[in-house]
Amino acid sequence: MSKKKKEFFKKNKAQRKNDSPVKAKKHLGQHFLTDEAIAQQIAETLTHNGYTNVIEIGPGTGVLTKYILKHDLNLIAMDLDTESIAYLNQNFLLEHPELLNRKGIFKVVEADFLKQDLTTIFGDEQFAISGNFPYNISTQIVFKTLEHKQQIPEFTGMFQKEVAERICSKEGSKAYGILSVLTQAYYHAEYLFTVPPTVFNPPPKVDSGVLRLTRKENLDIGVDEKLLYRVVKAVFNQRRKTIRNSLKTFELSDNLKEDPIFGKRPEQLAVEDFVALTKKIANDTV
């Protein structure tokens, strides 16, 4: 075979490999996972402990979906992309007929997760969340999960690596911040593995990271949640300052401000320290 023909077949083989039933859309932040082994790994991050319902955010071409569906559970695949919705409804199960014999419900919903009333999906039942999350809304997805933590015992999925590390980081780390503290107040956070850009179509410019959040047994941390959020955001928005200086607008008593914790910077405080700080502020009398 001539050199030109070899190059022609090699090029066509590469094109077929990258062919996708759905075109990735830049404005939706889509990067479709093409590596089957990694898709299976992500699906296996779901432990299935304490729930039989799952919401997958951004199913795209269904590469992760089909591995989640290997288990007998109820899956709602939620996406904003009408082309993806059409493919999953019309062709996906025809291409994977083995999934037709499984137990459990599989539905595809065209919806914006951030705007969706989650109580309309599984009622008051427990459900997990998983997905290859669009980078541009990934932190908002976590904050919405925290709003519904009473119903969400587990959360797994893929983020931009930097964001995944931020969620899972501990005190003393440069990545440690608002997202770390507020998430870890209610969930155990595990950074599981890193995914390179080469396994996506189109490839992103950064590495991705897969994590798992497991809800803590006791969600009552003994402080007002809104006050905790205010305190954490106030100190990390001025993370180079001491707690004393960053909380000046809280009008705290001089006696409280003499507490040693006020001489520290936010990255020095563990999650438990932030809870303790919030309690002290709540009980303060000027």
mmCIF file of C-alpha atoms in Angstrom:
data_model
loop_
_atom_site.group_PDB
_atom_site.id
_atom_site.type_symbol
_atom_site.label_atom_id
_atom_site.label_comp_id
_atom_site.label_asym_id
_atom_site.label_seq_id
_atom_site.Cartn_x
_atom_site.Cartn_y
_atom_site.Cartn_z
ATOM 1 C CA MET A 1 0.000 0.000 0.000
ATOM 2 C CA SER A 2 1.315 3.409 -0.955
ATOM 3 C CA LYS A 3 2.279 5.985 1.671
ATOM 4 C CA LYS A 4 -0.573 8.297 0.570
ATOM 5 C CA LYS A 5 -3.189 5.550 0.952
ATOM 6 C CA LYS A 6 -1.872 4.637 4.407
ATOM 7 C CA GLU A 7 -2.146 8.260 5.504
ATOM 8 C CA PHE A 8 -5.673 8.470 4.028
ATOM 9 C CA PHE A 9 -6.914 5.400 5.948
ATOM 10 C CA LYS A 10 -5.150 6.537 9.118
ATOM 11 C CA LYS A 11 -6.840 9.947 8.868
ATOM 12 C CA ASN A 12 -10.275 8.415 8.233
ATOM 13 C CA LYS A 13 -9.862 6.012 11.161
ATOM 14 C CA ALA A 14 -9.054 8.920 13.467
ATOM 15 C CA GLN A 15 -12.081 10.829 12.192
ATOM 16 C CA ARG A 16 -14.379 7.843 12.788
ATOM 17 C CA LYS A 17 -12.991 7.497 16.301
ATOM 18 C CA ASN A 18 -13.851 11.105 17.051
ATOM 19 C CA ASP A 19 -17.257 10.958 15.408
ATOM 20 C CA SER A 20 -19.989 11.810 17.871
ATOM 21 C CA PRO A 21 -23.762 11.484 17.523
ATOM 22 C CA VAL A 22 -24.006 14.915 19.181
ATOM 23 C CA LYS A 23 -21.909 17.962 18.360
ATOM 24 C CA ALA A 24 -20.239 19.557 21.387
ATOM 25 C CA LYS A 25 -21.371 23.142 21.897
ATOM 26 C CA LYS A 26 -18.949 25.694 23.231
ATOM 27 C CA HIS A 27 -21.621 27.933 24.806
ATOM 28 C CA LEU A 28 -22.778 24.972 26.928
ATOM 29 C CA GLY A 29 -19.224 24.154 28.005
ATOM 30 C CA GLN A 30 -19.464 20.668 26.504
ATOM 31 C CA HIS A 31 -16.456 18.341 26.345
ATOM 32 C CA PHE A 32 -17.645 14.816 25.614
ATOM 33 C CA LEU A 33 -15.783 11.994 27.338
ATOM 34 C CA THR A 34 -14.623 9.398 24.784
ATOM 35 C CA ASP A 35 -12.705 6.963 26.994
ATOM 36 C CA GLU A 36 -14.902 4.005 27.963
ATOM 37 C CA ALA A 37 -12.637 2.856 30.810
ATOM 38 C CA ILE A 38 -12.733 6.262 32.481
ATOM 39 C CA ALA A 39 -16.510 6.479 32.017
ATOM 40 C CA GLN A 40 -16.824 3.126 33.795
ATOM 41 C CA GLN A 41 -14.508 4.341 36.576
ATOM 42 C CA ILE A 42 -16.682 7.413 37.144
ATOM 43 C CA ALA A 43 -19.856 5.319 37.223
ATOM 44 C CA GLU A 44 -18.236 3.059 39.821
ATOM 45 C CA THR A 45 -17.668 6.018 42.142
ATOM 46 C CA LEU A 46 -21.360 5.706 43.014
ATOM 47 C CA THR A 47 -21.632 3.385 46.003
ATOM 48 C CA HIS A 48 -25.461 2.941 45.864
ATOM 49 C CA ASN A 49 -25.595 3.169 49.649
ATOM 50 C CA GLY A 50 -28.851 4.671 50.916
ATOM 51 C CA TYR A 51 -30.494 5.472 47.574
ATOM 52 C CA THR A 52 -31.882 3.928 44.391
ATOM 53 C CA ASN A 53 -32.327 7.190 42.480
ATOM 54 C CA VAL A 54 -29.693 9.136 40.528
ATOM 55 C CA ILE A 55 -29.661 12.406 38.588
ATOM 56 C CA GLU A 56 -26.988 12.631 35.905
ATOM 57 C CA ILE A 57 -26.172 16.197 34.889
ATOM 58 C CA GLY A 58 -25.047 16.768 31.308
ATOM 59 C CA PRO A 59 -25.244 13.228 29.869
ATOM 60 C CA GLY A 60 -24.180 14.373 26.396
ATOM 61 C CA THR A 61 -23.725 11.262 24.274
ATOM 62 C CA GLY A 62 -24.483 8.856 27.119
ATOM 63 C CA VAL A 63 -20.977 7.423 27.542
ATOM 64 C CA LEU A 64 -21.280 7.675 31.347
ATOM 65 C CA THR A 65 -25.034 7.059 31.315
ATOM 66 C CA LYS A 66 -24.750 3.498 30.026
ATOM 67 C CA TYR A 67 -22.384 2.512 32.833
ATOM 68 C CA ILE A 68 -24.616 4.041 35.496
ATOM 69 C CA LEU A 69 -27.454 2.033 33.970
ATOM 70 C CA LYS A 70 -25.574 -1.233 34.545
ATOM 71 C CA HIS A 71 -27.202 -1.104 37.983
ATOM 72 C CA ASP A 72 -30.913 -1.484 38.690
ATOM 73 C CA LEU A 73 -31.708 2.068 39.733
ATOM 74 C CA ASN A 74 -33.866 4.975 38.641
ATOM 75 C CA LEU A 75 -31.884 7.419 36.506
ATOM 76 C CA ILE A 76 -32.927 10.859 35.348
ATOM 77 C CA ALA A 77 -30.510 12.253 32.742
ATOM 78 C CA MET A 78 -30.811 16.039 32.689
ATOM 79 C CA ASP A 79 -29.443 18.230 29.906
ATOM 80 C CA LEU A 80 -30.026 21.600 28.262
ATOM 81 C CA ASP A 81 -28.852 20.475 24.827
ATOM 82 C CA THR A 82 -31.831 19.624 22.617
ATOM 83 C CA GLU A 83 -29.599 17.603 20.263
ATOM 84 C CA SER A 84 -28.366 15.483 23.155
ATOM 85 C CA ILE A 85 -31.934 15.027 24.427
ATOM 86 C CA ALA A 86 -33.090 13.878 20.980
ATOM 87 C CA TYR A 87 -30.234 11.375 20.652
ATOM 88 C CA LEU A 88 -30.738 9.894 24.121
ATOM 89 C CA ASN A 89 -34.486 9.558 23.581
ATOM 90 C CA GLN A 90 -34.365 8.179 20.029
ATOM 91 C CA ASN A 91 -31.154 6.254 19.430
ATOM 92 C CA PHE A 92 -29.297 5.636 22.681
ATOM 93 C CA LEU A 93 -31.212 2.564 23.887
ATOM 94 C CA LEU A 94 -31.393 1.161 20.345
ATOM 95 C CA GLU A 95 -27.590 1.241 20.240
ATOM 96 C CA HIS A 96 -27.381 -0.368 23.695
ATOM 97 C CA PRO A 97 -30.236 -2.928 23.694
ATOM 98 C CA GLU A 98 -28.786 -4.762 26.721
ATOM 99 C CA LEU A 99 -29.992 -1.860 28.855
ATOM 100 C CA LEU A 100 -33.612 -2.516 27.922
ATOM 101 C CA ASN A 101 -33.760 -5.598 30.183
ATOM 102 C CA ARG A 102 -32.668 -3.815 33.351
ATOM 103 C CA LYS A 103 -34.966 -2.910 36.236
ATOM 104 C CA GLY A 104 -35.576 0.690 37.144
ATOM 105 C CA ILE A 105 -36.696 3.855 35.396
ATOM 106 C CA PHE A 106 -34.644 5.754 32.829
ATOM 107 C CA LYS A 107 -35.857 9.184 31.738
ATOM 108 C CA VAL A 108 -34.236 12.011 29.806
ATOM 109 C CA VAL A 109 -35.251 15.499 30.870
ATOM 110 C CA GLU A 110 -34.539 18.732 29.041
ATOM 111 C CA ALA A 111 -33.927 21.117 31.931
ATOM 112 C CA ASP A 112 -31.461 23.477 33.558
ATOM 113 C CA PHE A 113 -30.330 21.771 36.766
ATOM 114 C CA LEU A 114 -29.643 25.115 38.427
ATOM 115 C CA LYS A 115 -33.226 26.276 37.829
ATOM 116 C CA GLN A 116 -34.961 22.931 38.257
ATOM 117 C CA ASP A 117 -37.180 22.328 41.280
ATOM 118 C CA LEU A 118 -35.560 19.090 42.443
ATOM 119 C CA THR A 119 -38.570 18.121 44.551
ATOM 120 C CA THR A 120 -40.442 17.439 41.292
ATOM 121 C CA ILE A 121 -37.939 14.753 40.234
ATOM 122 C CA PHE A 122 -38.059 12.086 42.957
ATOM 123 C CA GLY A 123 -40.468 13.705 45.412
ATOM 124 C CA ASP A 124 -39.076 13.433 48.933
ATOM 125 C CA GLU A 125 -36.966 10.325 48.167
ATOM 126 C CA GLN A 126 -33.178 10.265 48.495
ATOM 127 C CA PHE A 127 -31.110 10.583 45.315
ATOM 128 C CA ALA A 128 -27.464 10.815 44.266
ATOM 129 C CA ILE A 129 -25.976 13.166 41.694
ATOM 130 C CA SER A 130 -23.301 12.304 39.147
ATOM 131 C CA GLY A 131 -21.995 13.593 35.854
ATOM 132 C CA ASN A 132 -19.283 15.093 33.740
ATOM 133 C CA PHE A 133 -20.110 18.613 34.885
ATOM 134 C CA PRO A 134 -19.772 21.670 32.614
ATOM 135 C CA TYR A 135 -16.852 23.648 34.013
ATOM 136 C CA ASN A 136 -18.653 26.985 33.795
ATOM 137 C CA ILE A 137 -21.405 25.999 36.263
ATOM 138 C CA SER A 138 -19.697 23.318 38.369
ATOM 139 C CA THR A 139 -19.378 25.365 41.587
ATOM 140 C CA GLN A 140 -23.030 26.429 41.274
ATOM 141 C CA ILE A 141 -23.983 22.758 41.016
ATOM 142 C CA VAL A 142 -22.198 22.094 44.318
ATOM 143 C CA PHE A 143 -23.924 25.014 46.060
ATOM 144 C CA LYS A 144 -27.324 23.797 44.840
ATOM 145 C CA THR A 145 -26.473 20.330 46.139
ATOM 146 C CA LEU A 146 -25.761 21.871 49.549
ATOM 147 C CA GLU A 147 -29.200 23.504 49.471
ATOM 148 C CA HIS A 148 -30.743 20.027 49.015
ATOM 149 C CA LYS A 149 -28.319 18.068 51.209
ATOM 150 C CA GLN A 150 -31.195 16.508 53.181
ATOM 151 C CA GLN A 151 -32.071 14.515 50.041
ATOM 152 C CA ILE A 152 -28.610 13.962 48.544
ATOM 153 C CA PRO A 153 -26.501 11.375 50.422
ATOM 154 C CA GLU A 154 -23.887 11.112 47.677
ATOM 155 C CA PHE A 155 -22.450 13.268 44.915
ATOM 156 C CA THR A 156 -19.802 12.106 42.447
ATOM 157 C CA GLY A 157 -18.459 13.418 39.193
ATOM 158 C CA MET A 158 -15.888 15.234 37.145
ATOM 159 C CA PHE A 159 -14.816 18.856 37.505
ATOM 160 C CA GLN A 160 -11.978 20.990 36.313
ATOM 161 C CA LYS A 161 -9.083 19.590 38.380
ATOM 162 C CA GLU A 162 -8.468 22.900 40.138
ATOM 163 C CA VAL A 163 -12.092 23.075 41.315
ATOM 164 C CA ALA A 164 -12.146 19.430 42.445
ATOM 165 C CA GLU A 165 -8.975 20.025 44.462
ATOM 166 C CA ARG A 166 -10.467 23.183 45.969
ATOM 167 C CA ILE A 167 -13.566 21.306 47.148
ATOM 168 C CA CYS A 168 -11.478 18.562 48.771
ATOM 169 C CA SER A 169 -8.582 20.637 50.147
ATOM 170 C CA LYS A 170 -7.874 20.967 53.873
ATOM 171 C CA GLU A 171 -6.787 23.887 56.031
ATOM 172 C CA GLY A 172 -3.255 25.105 55.339
ATOM 173 C CA SER A 173 -3.624 24.658 51.594
ATOM 174 C CA LYS A 174 -3.674 27.554 49.130
ATOM 175 C CA ALA A 175 -6.686 25.921 47.464
ATOM 176 C CA TYR A 176 -8.633 25.877 50.739
ATOM 177 C CA GLY A 177 -11.490 28.362 50.690
ATOM 178 C CA ILE A 178 -15.225 29.034 50.769
ATOM 179 C CA LEU A 179 -16.140 25.986 48.676
ATOM 180 C CA SER A 180 -13.942 23.702 50.795
ATOM 181 C CA VAL A 181 -15.398 24.783 54.150
ATOM 182 C CA LEU A 182 -19.062 24.932 53.202
ATOM 183 C CA THR A 183 -18.957 21.573 51.403
ATOM 184 C CA GLN A 184 -16.979 19.778 54.108
ATOM 185 C CA ALA A 185 -19.250 21.096 56.847
ATOM 186 C CA TYR A 186 -21.851 18.613 55.577
ATOM 187 C CA TYR A 187 -19.985 16.109 53.366
ATOM 188 C CA HIS A 188 -16.852 13.985 53.492
ATOM 189 C CA ALA A 189 -14.913 15.001 50.361
ATOM 190 C CA GLU A 190 -12.565 12.633 48.489
ATOM 191 C CA TYR A 191 -10.440 13.494 45.467
ATOM 192 C CA LEU A 192 -10.394 10.197 43.555
ATOM 193 C CA PHE A 193 -8.395 10.525 40.332
ATOM 194 C CA THR A 194 -7.202 12.866 37.589
ATOM 195 C CA VAL A 195 -8.367 12.731 33.952
ATOM 196 C CA PRO A 196 -6.208 14.129 31.103
ATOM 197 C CA PRO A 197 -7.602 16.397 28.341
ATOM 198 C CA THR A 198 -6.819 13.812 25.641
ATOM 199 C CA VAL A 199 -9.855 11.650 26.487
ATOM 200 C CA PHE A 200 -12.377 14.357 25.572
ATOM 201 C CA ASN A 201 -13.851 15.597 22.330
ATOM 202 C CA PRO A 202 -13.037 18.443 22.011
ATOM 203 C CA PRO A 203 -10.195 18.307 24.563
ATOM 204 C CA PRO A 204 -10.316 21.008 27.266
ATOM 205 C CA LYS A 205 -7.201 23.051 28.004
ATOM 206 C CA VAL A 206 -6.859 21.707 31.547
ATOM 207 C CA ASP A 207 -6.871 18.408 33.459
ATOM 208 C CA SER A 208 -10.070 17.206 35.094
ATOM 209 C CA GLY A 209 -10.564 15.679 38.528
ATOM 210 C CA VAL A 210 -13.127 13.177 39.790
ATOM 211 C CA LEU A 211 -14.385 13.408 43.370
ATOM 212 C CA ARG A 212 -16.941 11.898 45.702
ATOM 213 C CA LEU A 213 -18.924 13.678 48.402
ATOM 214 C CA THR A 214 -20.514 11.469 51.058
ATOM 215 C CA ARG A 215 -23.025 13.149 53.344
ATOM 216 C CA LYS A 216 -22.180 13.164 57.034
ATOM 217 C CA GLU A 217 -24.479 11.253 59.374
ATOM 218 C CA ASN A 218 -25.420 14.327 61.381
ATOM 219 C CA LEU A 219 -26.294 17.435 59.374
ATOM 220 C CA ASP A 220 -27.111 19.447 62.477
ATOM 221 C CA ILE A 221 -23.794 21.193 63.102
ATOM 222 C CA GLY A 222 -25.265 23.350 65.851
ATOM 223 C CA VAL A 223 -25.043 26.745 64.175
ATOM 224 C CA ASP A 224 -27.244 28.876 61.974
ATOM 225 C CA GLU A 225 -26.387 27.899 58.404
ATOM 226 C CA LYS A 226 -26.853 31.393 56.981
ATOM 227 C CA LEU A 227 -24.561 32.886 59.619
ATOM 228 C CA LEU A 228 -21.920 30.239 58.902
ATOM 229 C CA TYR A 229 -22.063 31.122 55.196
ATOM 230 C CA ARG A 230 -21.732 34.843 56.007
ATOM 231 C CA VAL A 231 -18.717 34.289 58.251
ATOM 232 C CA VAL A 232 -16.903 31.959 55.835
ATOM 233 C CA LYS A 233 -17.472 34.213 52.842
ATOM 234 C CA ALA A 234 -16.473 37.351 54.739
ATOM 235 C CA VAL A 235 -13.122 36.001 55.903
ATOM 236 C CA PHE A 236 -12.111 34.318 52.647
ATOM 237 C CA ASN A 237 -13.008 37.379 50.609
ATOM 238 C CA GLN A 238 -10.178 39.026 52.574
ATOM 239 C CA ARG A 239 -8.049 35.948 53.104
ATOM 240 C CA ARG A 240 -4.797 37.865 53.679
ATOM 241 C CA LYS A 241 -6.260 39.616 56.701
ATOM 242 C CA THR A 242 -6.727 38.211 60.190
ATOM 243 C CA ILE A 243 -10.198 37.068 61.209
ATOM 244 C CA ARG A 244 -10.419 40.117 63.493
ATOM 245 C CA ASN A 245 -9.913 42.544 60.591
ATOM 246 C CA SER A 246 -12.068 40.731 58.052
ATOM 247 C CA LEU A 247 -15.061 40.610 60.431
ATOM 248 C CA LYS A 248 -15.072 44.305 61.370
ATOM 249 C CA THR A 249 -18.528 44.825 59.843
ATOM 250 C CA PHE A 250 -20.007 42.225 62.242
ATOM 251 C CA GLU A 251 -19.756 44.730 65.135
ATOM 252 C CA LEU A 252 -18.421 42.191 67.618
ATOM 253 C CA SER A 253 -17.661 42.889 71.254
ATOM 254 C CA ASP A 254 -14.115 43.805 72.246
ATOM 255 C CA ASN A 255 -14.127 40.869 74.627
ATOM 256 C CA LEU A 256 -14.854 38.375 71.831
ATOM 257 C CA LYS A 257 -12.261 39.906 69.519
ATOM 258 C CA GLU A 258 -9.595 39.104 72.124
ATOM 259 C CA ASP A 259 -10.208 35.390 71.540
ATOM 260 C CA PRO A 260 -7.013 33.864 69.996
ATOM 261 C CA ILE A 261 -8.977 32.599 66.976
ATOM 262 C CA PHE A 262 -9.391 36.212 65.801
ATOM 263 C CA GLY A 263 -5.650 36.578 65.384
ATOM 264 C CA LYS A 264 -5.531 33.805 62.782
ATOM 265 C CA ARG A 265 -6.049 33.898 59.019
ATOM 266 C CA PRO A 266 -8.883 31.914 57.404
ATOM 267 C CA GLU A 267 -6.717 29.215 55.817
ATOM 268 C CA GLN A 268 -5.482 28.277 59.319
ATOM 269 C CA LEU A 269 -8.982 27.311 60.498
ATOM 270 C CA ALA A 270 -10.357 23.803 60.028
ATOM 271 C CA VAL A 271 -14.051 23.317 59.264
ATOM 272 C CA GLU A 272 -14.689 22.602 62.952
ATOM 273 C CA ASP A 273 -12.984 25.894 63.840
ATOM 274 C CA PHE A 274 -15.347 27.804 61.557
ATOM 275 C CA VAL A 275 -18.313 26.158 63.252
ATOM 276 C CA ALA A 276 -16.890 27.087 66.663
ATOM 277 C CA LEU A 277 -16.220 30.660 65.478
ATOM 278 C CA THR A 278 -19.801 30.983 64.216
ATOM 279 C CA LYS A 279 -21.141 29.778 67.582
ATOM 280 C CA LYS A 280 -19.074 32.401 69.398
ATOM 281 C CA ILE A 281 -20.350 35.124 67.088
ATOM 282 C CA ALA A 282 -23.963 33.967 67.525
ATOM 283 C CA ASN A 283 -23.615 34.081 71.325
ATOM 284 C CA ASP A 284 -21.743 37.385 71.401
ATOM 285 C CA THR A 285 -23.246 40.310 73.269
ATOM 286 C CA VAL A 286 -21.848 43.746 72.485
#
